[in-house]
Each structure stands twice: as C-alpha cells, then as structure tokens.
Short mmCIF file of C-alpha atoms in Angstrom, two decimals:
data_model
loop_
_atom_site.label_atom_id
_atom_site.label_comp_id
_atom_site.label_asym_id
_atom_site.label_seq_id
_atom_site.Cartn_x
_atom_site.Cartn_y
_atom_site.Cartn_z
CA MET A 1 179.93 108.64 84.89
CA TYR A 2 179.14 105.54 82.86
CA LEU A 3 180.15 101.89 82.92
CA THR A 4 181.94 100.34 79.96
CA ASN A 5 180.80 97.07 78.43
CA GLN A 6 183.79 95.38 80.05
CA ASP A 7 182.81 96.86 83.42
CA MET A 8 179.34 95.39 83.05
CA ILE A 9 180.68 91.97 82.10
CA GLU A 10 182.95 91.91 85.14
CA LEU A 11 180.39 93.37 87.56
CA THR A 12 177.74 90.91 86.41
CA ALA A 13 180.11 87.97 86.82
CA TRP A 14 181.10 89.22 90.27
CA ARG A 15 177.49 89.74 91.34
CA ARG A 16 176.76 86.17 90.34
CA LYS A 17 179.78 84.96 92.27
CA LEU A 18 178.43 86.69 95.38
CA HIS A 19 175.06 85.09 94.70
CA SER A 20 176.64 81.65 94.76
CA MET A 21 178.39 82.17 98.12
CA PRO A 22 175.71 83.59 100.47
CA GLU A 23 176.39 84.29 104.14
CA VAL A 24 173.68 85.18 106.63
CA SER A 25 173.67 88.07 109.09
CA ARG A 26 176.84 88.46 111.21
CA GLU A 27 178.63 85.72 109.25
CA GLU A 28 179.64 87.75 106.16
CA VAL A 29 183.40 87.16 106.46
CA ALA A 30 184.04 85.79 102.96
CA THR A 31 181.68 88.30 101.36
CA ALA A 32 183.50 91.20 103.04
CA ALA A 33 186.83 89.80 101.84
CA GLU A 34 185.44 89.61 98.29
CA VAL A 35 184.44 93.27 98.48
CA GLN A 36 187.88 94.36 99.61
CA ALA A 37 189.59 92.30 96.91
CA PHE A 38 187.30 93.63 94.17
CA LEU A 39 187.85 97.24 95.24
CA ALA A 40 191.61 96.93 95.73
CA PRO A 41 192.46 97.93 92.11
CA THR A 42 190.46 101.17 92.59
CA ASN A 43 192.93 102.25 95.32
CA PRO A 44 190.52 103.72 97.87
CA ASP A 45 192.11 106.36 100.10
CA GLN A 46 190.98 104.51 103.22
CA VAL A 47 189.41 101.13 103.94
CA ILE A 48 187.92 100.29 107.33
CA SER A 49 187.20 96.59 107.71
CA GLY A 50 185.37 94.75 110.46
CA LEU A 51 183.12 97.78 110.93
CA GLY A 52 180.18 96.84 113.13
CA GLY A 53 181.24 93.21 112.81
CA THR A 54 182.05 92.38 109.19
CA GLY A 55 181.28 95.72 107.51
CA VAL A 56 183.60 97.42 105.03
CA ALA A 57 183.84 101.18 104.43
CA ALA A 58 185.84 102.32 101.37
CA VAL A 59 186.64 106.03 101.15
CA TYR A 60 187.38 108.04 97.99
CA ASP A 61 188.66 111.45 99.09
CA SER A 62 189.11 114.52 96.94
CA GLY A 63 191.53 116.04 99.46
CA LYS A 64 189.45 119.21 99.36
CA PRO A 65 186.79 120.59 101.73
CA GLY A 66 183.27 119.42 101.17
CA PRO A 67 180.57 117.12 102.49
CA THR A 68 180.94 113.41 103.13
CA VAL A 69 178.43 111.40 101.08
CA LEU A 70 177.78 107.79 102.09
CA PHE A 71 176.21 105.11 99.91
CA ARG A 72 175.13 101.92 101.64
CA SER A 73 174.57 98.36 100.51
CA GLU A 74 174.05 95.17 102.50
CA LEU A 75 176.31 92.11 102.67
CA ASP A 76 174.02 89.48 104.15
CA ALA A 77 171.86 86.76 102.63
CA LEU A 78 168.93 84.79 104.03
CA PRO A 79 168.42 81.37 105.64
CA ILE A 80 166.37 80.17 102.63
CA GLU A 81 167.04 77.15 100.41
CA GLU A 82 167.29 78.36 96.81
CA ILE A 83 165.06 76.60 94.28
CA SER A 84 166.75 77.30 90.97
CA ASP A 85 168.68 75.74 88.11
CA LEU A 86 170.75 78.89 87.52
CA PRO A 87 174.47 78.30 86.92
CA HIS A 88 175.21 80.73 89.74
CA ARG A 89 172.70 79.31 92.22
CA SER A 90 173.69 79.15 95.88
CA LYS A 91 176.36 76.61 96.74
CA ILE A 92 175.54 76.84 100.45
CA ALA A 93 172.71 74.62 101.66
CA GLY A 94 169.89 76.51 103.33
CA LYS A 95 171.28 79.97 102.50
CA SER A 96 170.67 82.24 99.53
CA HIS A 97 170.62 85.83 98.26
CA MET A 98 166.84 86.03 97.97
CA CYS A 99 166.67 89.78 98.72
CA GLY A 100 169.14 91.13 96.16
CA HIS A 101 171.87 92.30 98.48
CA ASP A 102 174.36 90.78 96.05
CA GLY A 103 173.07 93.20 93.40
CA HIS A 104 173.08 96.19 95.73
CA THR A 105 176.70 95.36 96.58
CA ALA A 106 177.60 95.20 92.88
CA ILE A 107 176.11 98.67 92.38
CA LEU A 108 178.32 100.10 95.13
CA ALA A 109 181.33 98.28 93.70
CA SER A 110 180.63 99.95 90.35
CA LEU A 111 180.76 103.32 92.11
CA GLY A 112 184.15 102.32 93.48
CA ARG A 113 185.40 101.65 89.96
CA GLN A 114 184.32 105.05 88.78
CA PHE A 115 185.62 106.98 91.76
CA GLY A 116 188.83 105.01 91.45
CA ARG A 117 189.22 106.47 87.97
CA GLU A 118 188.18 109.98 88.94
CA ARG A 119 187.86 111.21 92.51
CA PRO A 120 185.08 113.64 93.43
CA LYS A 121 185.99 117.28 92.93
CA SER A 122 185.35 118.09 96.61
CA GLY A 123 184.56 116.29 99.84
CA ARG A 124 184.61 112.51 99.90
CA VAL A 125 182.54 109.45 99.05
CA VAL A 126 182.11 106.56 101.50
CA LEU A 127 180.95 103.20 100.19
CA MET A 128 179.46 101.42 103.20
CA PHE A 129 179.05 97.67 102.77
CA GLN A 130 176.95 96.98 105.85
CA PRO A 131 176.50 93.64 107.61
CA ALA A 132 173.40 92.13 109.20
CA GLU A 133 170.57 94.11 107.65
CA GLU A 134 168.20 91.16 107.65
CA ASP A 135 168.08 90.81 111.43
CA GLY A 136 168.10 94.56 112.10
CA SER A 137 171.38 94.60 114.00
CA GLY A 138 173.86 95.76 111.34
CA ALA A 139 173.28 99.50 111.01
CA ALA A 140 173.15 99.93 114.78
CA ALA A 141 176.43 98.03 115.15
CA VAL A 142 178.11 100.14 112.46
CA LEU A 143 177.00 103.39 114.07
CA ALA A 144 178.12 102.17 117.50
CA ASP A 145 181.61 101.28 116.23
CA GLU A 146 183.96 104.06 117.39
CA ARG A 147 185.72 103.97 114.01
CA PHE A 148 182.53 105.12 112.29
CA SER A 149 183.38 108.65 113.46
CA LYS A 150 186.14 108.64 110.81
CA VAL A 151 183.57 108.36 108.03
CA LYS A 152 180.55 110.03 109.61
CA PRO A 153 178.47 111.33 106.67
CA ASP A 154 176.61 114.51 105.97
CA TYR A 155 174.38 112.66 103.51
CA SER A 156 173.49 108.95 103.32
CA PHE A 157 171.77 107.21 100.41
CA SER A 158 170.59 103.68 99.75
CA LEU A 159 168.32 101.72 97.43
CA HIS A 160 166.40 98.49 97.42
CA ASN A 161 165.24 96.58 94.39
CA PHE A 162 161.50 96.04 94.30
CA PRO A 163 159.83 93.25 92.28
CA GLY A 164 156.36 94.25 91.10
CA LEU A 165 157.45 97.64 89.79
CA PRO A 166 158.42 97.94 86.10
CA LEU A 167 162.13 97.37 85.54
CA GLY A 168 164.05 100.57 86.24
CA HIS A 169 161.03 102.55 87.49
CA VAL A 170 161.57 104.24 90.87
CA TRP A 171 159.50 104.94 93.93
CA LEU A 172 160.85 107.89 95.93
CA LYS A 173 159.01 109.87 98.58
CA GLU A 174 159.67 112.10 101.57
CA GLY A 175 158.76 110.89 105.02
CA VAL A 176 158.31 107.30 106.18
CA VAL A 177 159.37 104.71 103.59
CA ASN A 178 159.69 101.56 105.73
CA CYS A 179 157.68 100.48 108.74
CA ALA A 180 158.96 99.90 112.23
CA SER A 181 158.87 96.26 113.28
CA ARG A 182 160.08 93.86 115.94
CA GLY A 183 159.66 90.23 116.84
CA LEU A 184 158.01 89.46 120.17
CA LYS A 185 158.73 86.02 121.65
CA ILE A 186 156.23 85.04 124.36
CA LYS A 187 157.25 82.21 126.70
CA LEU A 188 154.49 80.63 128.81
CA SER A 189 155.28 78.28 131.70
CA GLY A 190 152.79 76.10 133.56
CA ARG A 191 153.17 72.53 134.81
CA THR A 192 153.23 69.25 132.89
CA ALA A 193 150.88 66.41 133.74
CA HIS A 194 150.02 62.91 132.61
CA ALA A 195 147.82 63.17 129.53
CA SER A 196 145.21 61.02 131.33
CA MET A 197 145.05 63.54 134.18
CA PRO A 198 145.51 66.99 132.60
CA GLU A 199 143.67 68.60 135.51
CA THR A 200 146.72 67.95 137.73
CA GLY A 201 148.87 70.25 135.62
CA ILE A 202 148.66 73.78 134.23
CA SER A 203 148.52 73.73 130.45
CA PRO A 204 149.42 76.80 128.34
CA ALA A 205 147.40 75.44 125.38
CA PRO A 206 144.25 77.53 126.03
CA ALA A 207 146.39 80.66 126.41
CA VAL A 208 148.20 79.95 123.14
CA ALA A 209 144.90 79.57 121.30
CA GLN A 210 143.60 82.79 122.81
CA LEU A 211 146.79 84.76 122.10
CA MET A 212 147.02 83.67 118.49
CA THR A 213 143.57 85.09 117.84
CA ALA A 214 143.78 88.13 120.12
CA LEU A 215 147.20 89.28 118.90
CA THR A 216 146.15 89.00 115.26
CA SER A 217 143.01 91.02 116.01
CA LEU A 218 145.18 94.00 116.97
CA SER A 219 145.82 94.55 113.25
CA ARG A 220 144.15 97.49 111.53
CA GLY A 221 144.72 100.27 109.02
CA THR A 222 146.78 100.46 105.84
CA VAL A 223 150.10 101.77 104.58
CA ALA A 224 148.26 104.11 102.20
CA GLY A 225 146.34 105.57 105.13
CA GLU A 226 149.58 105.78 107.13
CA ASP A 227 147.80 104.14 110.06
CA LEU A 228 148.97 100.54 109.65
CA VAL A 229 149.12 98.33 112.75
CA LEU A 230 149.94 94.71 111.95
CA ALA A 231 150.49 91.73 114.25
CA THR A 232 151.49 88.51 112.47
CA VAL A 233 151.86 85.24 114.38
CA THR A 234 154.86 83.51 112.80
CA HIS A 235 155.54 80.52 115.05
CA ALA A 236 154.08 78.59 117.97
CA VAL A 237 155.06 75.49 119.89
CA ILE A 238 153.29 73.69 122.74
CA GLY A 239 154.75 71.03 124.99
CA GLU A 240 156.73 67.94 123.98
CA PRO A 241 156.18 65.77 120.89
CA ALA A 242 154.59 63.01 122.98
CA PHE A 243 151.04 61.68 123.47
CA GLY A 244 151.43 60.91 127.14
CA ILE A 245 152.32 64.38 128.43
CA ALA A 246 149.94 67.29 128.85
CA PRO A 247 152.02 70.42 128.05
CA GLY A 248 153.60 72.68 130.64
CA TYR A 249 155.46 75.08 128.33
CA ALA A 250 154.70 76.99 125.14
CA GLU A 251 156.01 79.77 122.96
CA VAL A 252 154.21 82.16 120.61
CA TRP A 253 156.19 84.35 118.23
CA VAL A 254 154.57 87.40 116.71
CA THR A 255 155.92 90.16 114.48
CA LEU A 256 154.63 93.62 115.36
CA ARG A 257 154.61 96.29 112.66
CA THR A 258 153.61 99.98 112.59
CA ILE A 259 154.22 103.03 110.43
CA THR A 260 156.23 104.91 113.08
CA ASP A 261 158.30 104.23 116.18
CA ASP A 262 155.80 106.11 118.38
CA GLU A 263 153.00 103.84 117.19
CA MET A 264 155.23 100.84 117.85
CA ALA A 265 155.57 101.89 121.48
CA THR A 266 151.77 101.92 121.75
CA LEU A 267 151.42 98.53 120.06
CA THR A 268 154.05 96.84 122.23
CA ASN A 269 152.35 98.17 125.35
CA THR A 270 149.00 96.82 124.13
CA ALA A 271 150.49 93.41 123.28
CA GLU A 272 152.28 93.14 126.62
CA THR A 273 149.11 94.04 128.51
CA LEU A 274 147.24 91.36 126.59
CA VAL A 275 149.87 88.71 127.37
CA ARG A 276 149.88 89.68 131.03
CA LYS A 277 146.10 89.24 131.29
CA VAL A 278 145.92 85.96 129.37
CA ALA A 279 148.82 84.47 131.32
CA GLY A 280 147.31 85.61 134.61
CA ASP A 281 143.92 84.13 133.75
CA GLY A 282 145.62 80.84 132.97
CA GLU A 283 147.80 80.86 136.11
CA LEU A 284 150.87 80.85 133.90
CA GLU A 285 154.24 82.48 134.33
CA PHE A 286 155.47 84.35 131.27
CA GLN A 287 158.56 85.97 129.80
CA LEU A 288 158.77 88.44 126.91
CA GLU A 289 161.75 88.86 124.58
CA TYR A 290 162.21 91.22 121.64
CA HIS A 291 164.24 90.32 118.55
CA ASP A 292 164.95 91.77 115.08
CA ILE A 293 164.19 95.33 116.16
CA PHE A 294 163.81 97.81 113.28
CA ASP A 295 163.06 101.52 113.67
CA HIS A 296 161.00 103.07 110.91
CA SER A 297 162.95 104.53 107.98
CA GLU A 298 162.24 108.13 107.04
CA ASN A 299 163.55 110.12 104.08
CA SER A 300 164.62 113.70 104.81
CA PRO A 301 163.28 116.42 102.47
CA GLU A 302 166.75 117.57 101.37
CA ALA A 303 168.15 114.11 100.69
CA THR A 304 164.96 113.21 98.82
CA ARG A 305 165.26 116.36 96.71
CA ILE A 306 168.84 115.40 95.76
CA LEU A 307 167.78 111.94 94.62
CA ARG A 308 164.77 113.31 92.74
CA ALA A 309 167.01 115.75 90.86
CA ALA A 310 169.33 112.85 89.97
CA LEU A 311 166.42 110.80 88.63
CA GLU A 312 165.21 113.67 86.49
CA ALA A 313 168.70 114.44 85.19
CA GLU A 314 169.13 110.80 84.20
CA GLY A 315 165.68 110.57 82.62
CA ILE A 316 164.53 107.77 84.94
CA SER A 317 160.79 107.49 85.47
CA HIS A 318 159.69 107.88 89.06
CA GLU A 319 156.75 108.57 91.35
CA PRO A 320 156.27 108.94 95.12
CA GLY A 321 154.84 105.47 95.63
CA LEU A 322 153.98 104.19 99.10
CA ALA A 323 155.85 103.28 102.23
CA LEU A 324 156.62 99.57 102.39
CA ARG A 325 155.33 97.26 105.10
CA ALA A 326 158.76 95.63 105.12
CA SER A 327 161.36 96.99 107.52
CA GLU A 328 164.85 98.26 106.77
CA ASP A 329 167.61 99.26 109.19
CA PHE A 330 168.94 102.01 106.90
CA GLY A 331 166.65 104.36 108.84
CA ARG A 332 169.24 104.48 111.63
CA PHE A 333 171.55 106.54 109.41
CA ALA A 334 169.02 109.38 109.70
CA ALA A 335 170.28 109.92 113.25
CA VAL A 336 173.69 111.05 111.94
CA SER A 337 172.97 112.45 108.47
CA LYS A 338 170.40 113.64 105.96
CA SER A 339 169.34 110.36 104.42
CA ALA A 340 167.05 108.89 101.80
CA MET A 341 166.34 105.53 100.20
CA PHE A 342 164.55 104.77 96.95
CA PHE A 343 162.98 101.61 95.56
CA LEU A 344 164.16 100.47 92.14
CA GLY A 345 161.73 98.42 90.06
CA ALA A 346 163.02 94.90 89.41
CA GLY A 347 160.27 93.92 86.96
CA GLU A 348 156.58 93.15 87.15
CA ASN A 349 156.96 89.41 86.64
CA LEU A 350 159.99 88.73 88.84
CA ALA A 351 159.65 86.45 91.86
CA ALA A 352 158.99 88.41 95.06
CA LEU A 353 161.70 89.19 97.58
CA HIS A 354 162.46 86.27 99.92
CA ASN A 355 160.89 83.81 97.48
CA PRO A 356 163.14 80.76 96.98
CA ASN A 357 163.42 81.34 93.19
CA TYR A 358 164.26 85.07 93.23
CA ASP A 359 167.38 86.39 91.44
CA PHE A 360 168.53 90.01 91.22
CA PRO A 361 168.20 91.43 87.67
CA ASP A 362 171.68 92.40 86.46
CA ASP A 363 170.16 95.11 84.25
CA LEU A 364 169.62 97.15 87.43
CA ILE A 365 173.36 97.52 88.06
CA PRO A 366 173.93 100.38 85.57
CA ILE A 367 170.63 102.05 86.47
CA GLY A 368 171.33 102.14 90.19
CA THR A 369 174.89 103.28 89.48
CA ARG A 370 173.73 106.17 87.31
CA ILE A 371 171.38 107.45 90.00
CA PHE A 372 173.98 107.30 92.76
CA MET A 373 176.72 108.77 90.59
CA ARG A 374 174.53 111.69 89.57
CA ALA A 375 173.67 112.41 93.19
CA ALA A 376 177.34 112.24 94.18
CA ARG A 377 178.50 114.49 91.34
CA ASP A 378 175.69 117.00 92.07
CA LEU A 379 176.86 117.24 95.67
CA LEU A 380 180.61 116.96 95.18
CA GLY A 381 181.35 117.87 91.57
#
C-alpha cells in the first residue's frame, strides 16, 4: 500500500514532465498518450482510450465478484501564461498547469503502479483520467460515451488540492462541496451611427452600464450560510475600436454561481428577465448563450463515510470544512454512483489555484495515494 523511494522519484519526475507540456480542455492528446505509456508496465486488464474525447480509463480487475470503484483525475491545463523560473515550467506559450491536474494525474498513476503489483482481492478498480474539467464538458462527455457502460462504477472518488489549507490537511463533508455555475453571454444589437450624430443610431452602451451594475447586485449570501448567489461580470465589449462610430453592438459576460442546481434555475430566470427588460427599454435586440455549465457537486453519505474511515486509518488530520465557491464537474458522477470528493491541503503559503506562479506540491502525491488506496482496500480487500 506504500510507494517506494524509487516510485516517488519517478512519479515526481513524471508529474513535472506533465507540468511542462500542458494541454487545455479537449486538446489533451499528448497528455493522454503519456498516461497510457506510463501505465503500460502495470499491465492493466483493460484500457479504454478516447473516452469522452481524450479520456483514458485503466481497469485493474480481480476477476472476482465485487463492486467497481472509480478514481478520477483531470488531464487538462489552463490558458494561463506561467510566470516561473522552475526547471519544469510550461514549454507551451499561454498554457500551464495552474490548477494541479498534473499532480492529481500523478496520484492516480501511483495507484496504477500499486494495483499493477497486486490486484484488488475482489471487484475492480477503474482509474479515470478525465478530459476537459476546466470548461465543464469533460465529465458529461465521458458519461455520454457508450463505452462508459463497460466501467460504470458503484463508487466514485476524487480529490482536489487546495492552497490555503495546511499541507496534507483534508476538508471532507457530506452534501454540497462545489457550487453550480455557468457563464451567461449576453449579446445586444442596436444600430451604429456617426459619432457626431449618435441620436440617429441605437447604442447598447447605456444598457451595458445598467446590466453590469444590476447583474452584480443580484449577489447575496455566503457559502457558510449555504445561501450563496453570486453574479460576476467577467468581460464586456462595446462597438468598434474607432472614435467616429457610435456603437451598435455589445456583449456582456457574467458568471452565475449558486449552492445548488435548483437555485441556479432561479438565478438564471432572474438574470434573463433583467436582460429582457433592459434590452426592451433600450430598443435593443438580444441573444443569450450559456457556456461552461457546471452542476453542483454533492458528496453522498456512504461515499463520504468511506473516505472518512480511510483518513482516520491513515492518521490524516481532517475536518468538514466548507463547500467551495469554485465549480467542479465531478458532481456528474453522482448520477451513476455513490461519489465523494475531498480537498487536500497544499500549504498555507502556496500561490492560489489559477495564479500564474502556482505549482503542485509533490509531497501531496504519497498522501493522496494513501487515502485512495485505503479506501480501495477497505471496499475491495
């Protein structure tokens, strides 16, 4: 159940290799190939590649009856320029592993090494290297792939590193652990005019100004109170970059965020009603588009109990913690299995996730592995 020093040397080097070759959502071809090559010596009983796009599922089967236990990591990186002088810094301009998915992938690869040496006593383990978590499309695509039925789990587990928590300390709770969110793109169309005669056109500028304030004012509540509603304007553009043209077109992008999917339905209805009124008052046509759609993630009581028992057996400090404002598409696995995710402290002084100077702490690889291995052995022997 434990990694050797040589394992750690090789896993650390491999994690850093992944860090240097980031690929963003739905482009993870080379990363998926690296996973398959690294796991090849462990002789998985089945490998399904191209799952949900570029996903890889590696199966370690006992050949005996028992549950199927799935562990998930993410393959994708972010469209962020890395600011670092690390030897393993990103070699790809404008792309980097600023969320730690390279580290999560190394943890799953370490499970593959151990199950390659000794299969579970019953049932089977599925290591699911999932694509496209960052844009919310990956888990849905994996579940929609007809080949997923071959590895459909009874239990699903995942983790995410969490800067700000002490290194190796865990947050684990039942119920909602990640908020629902989605991006709303608002397109407003009027009519351009000469800048000297703006009254001859229909400008969306007043509507943009009103929407930026009104949408933001929908925010209320807190995660701790489990009543969070958050609307964050992330981008806006008006007209052409010219001084002689009064604008006739604009876009406002806003991220909507709530604790649950039901509350998201209420928030989207409120936002759409607001856009409809503001556009109508301004004699503007409008279009609405939704992007990066995440359902809320919720830990089942039984799956949470299994992880809690693993933490206690391994002597790893933990507490319930809070749900995170950030979204996570792992919640979709709850539709097909008993699932739970925990948050693994990455250190109190580490750069925050998505910061351009973040780097996954390699010391988390054996800790995450121990937790997952204990859960797997408790369920499967």
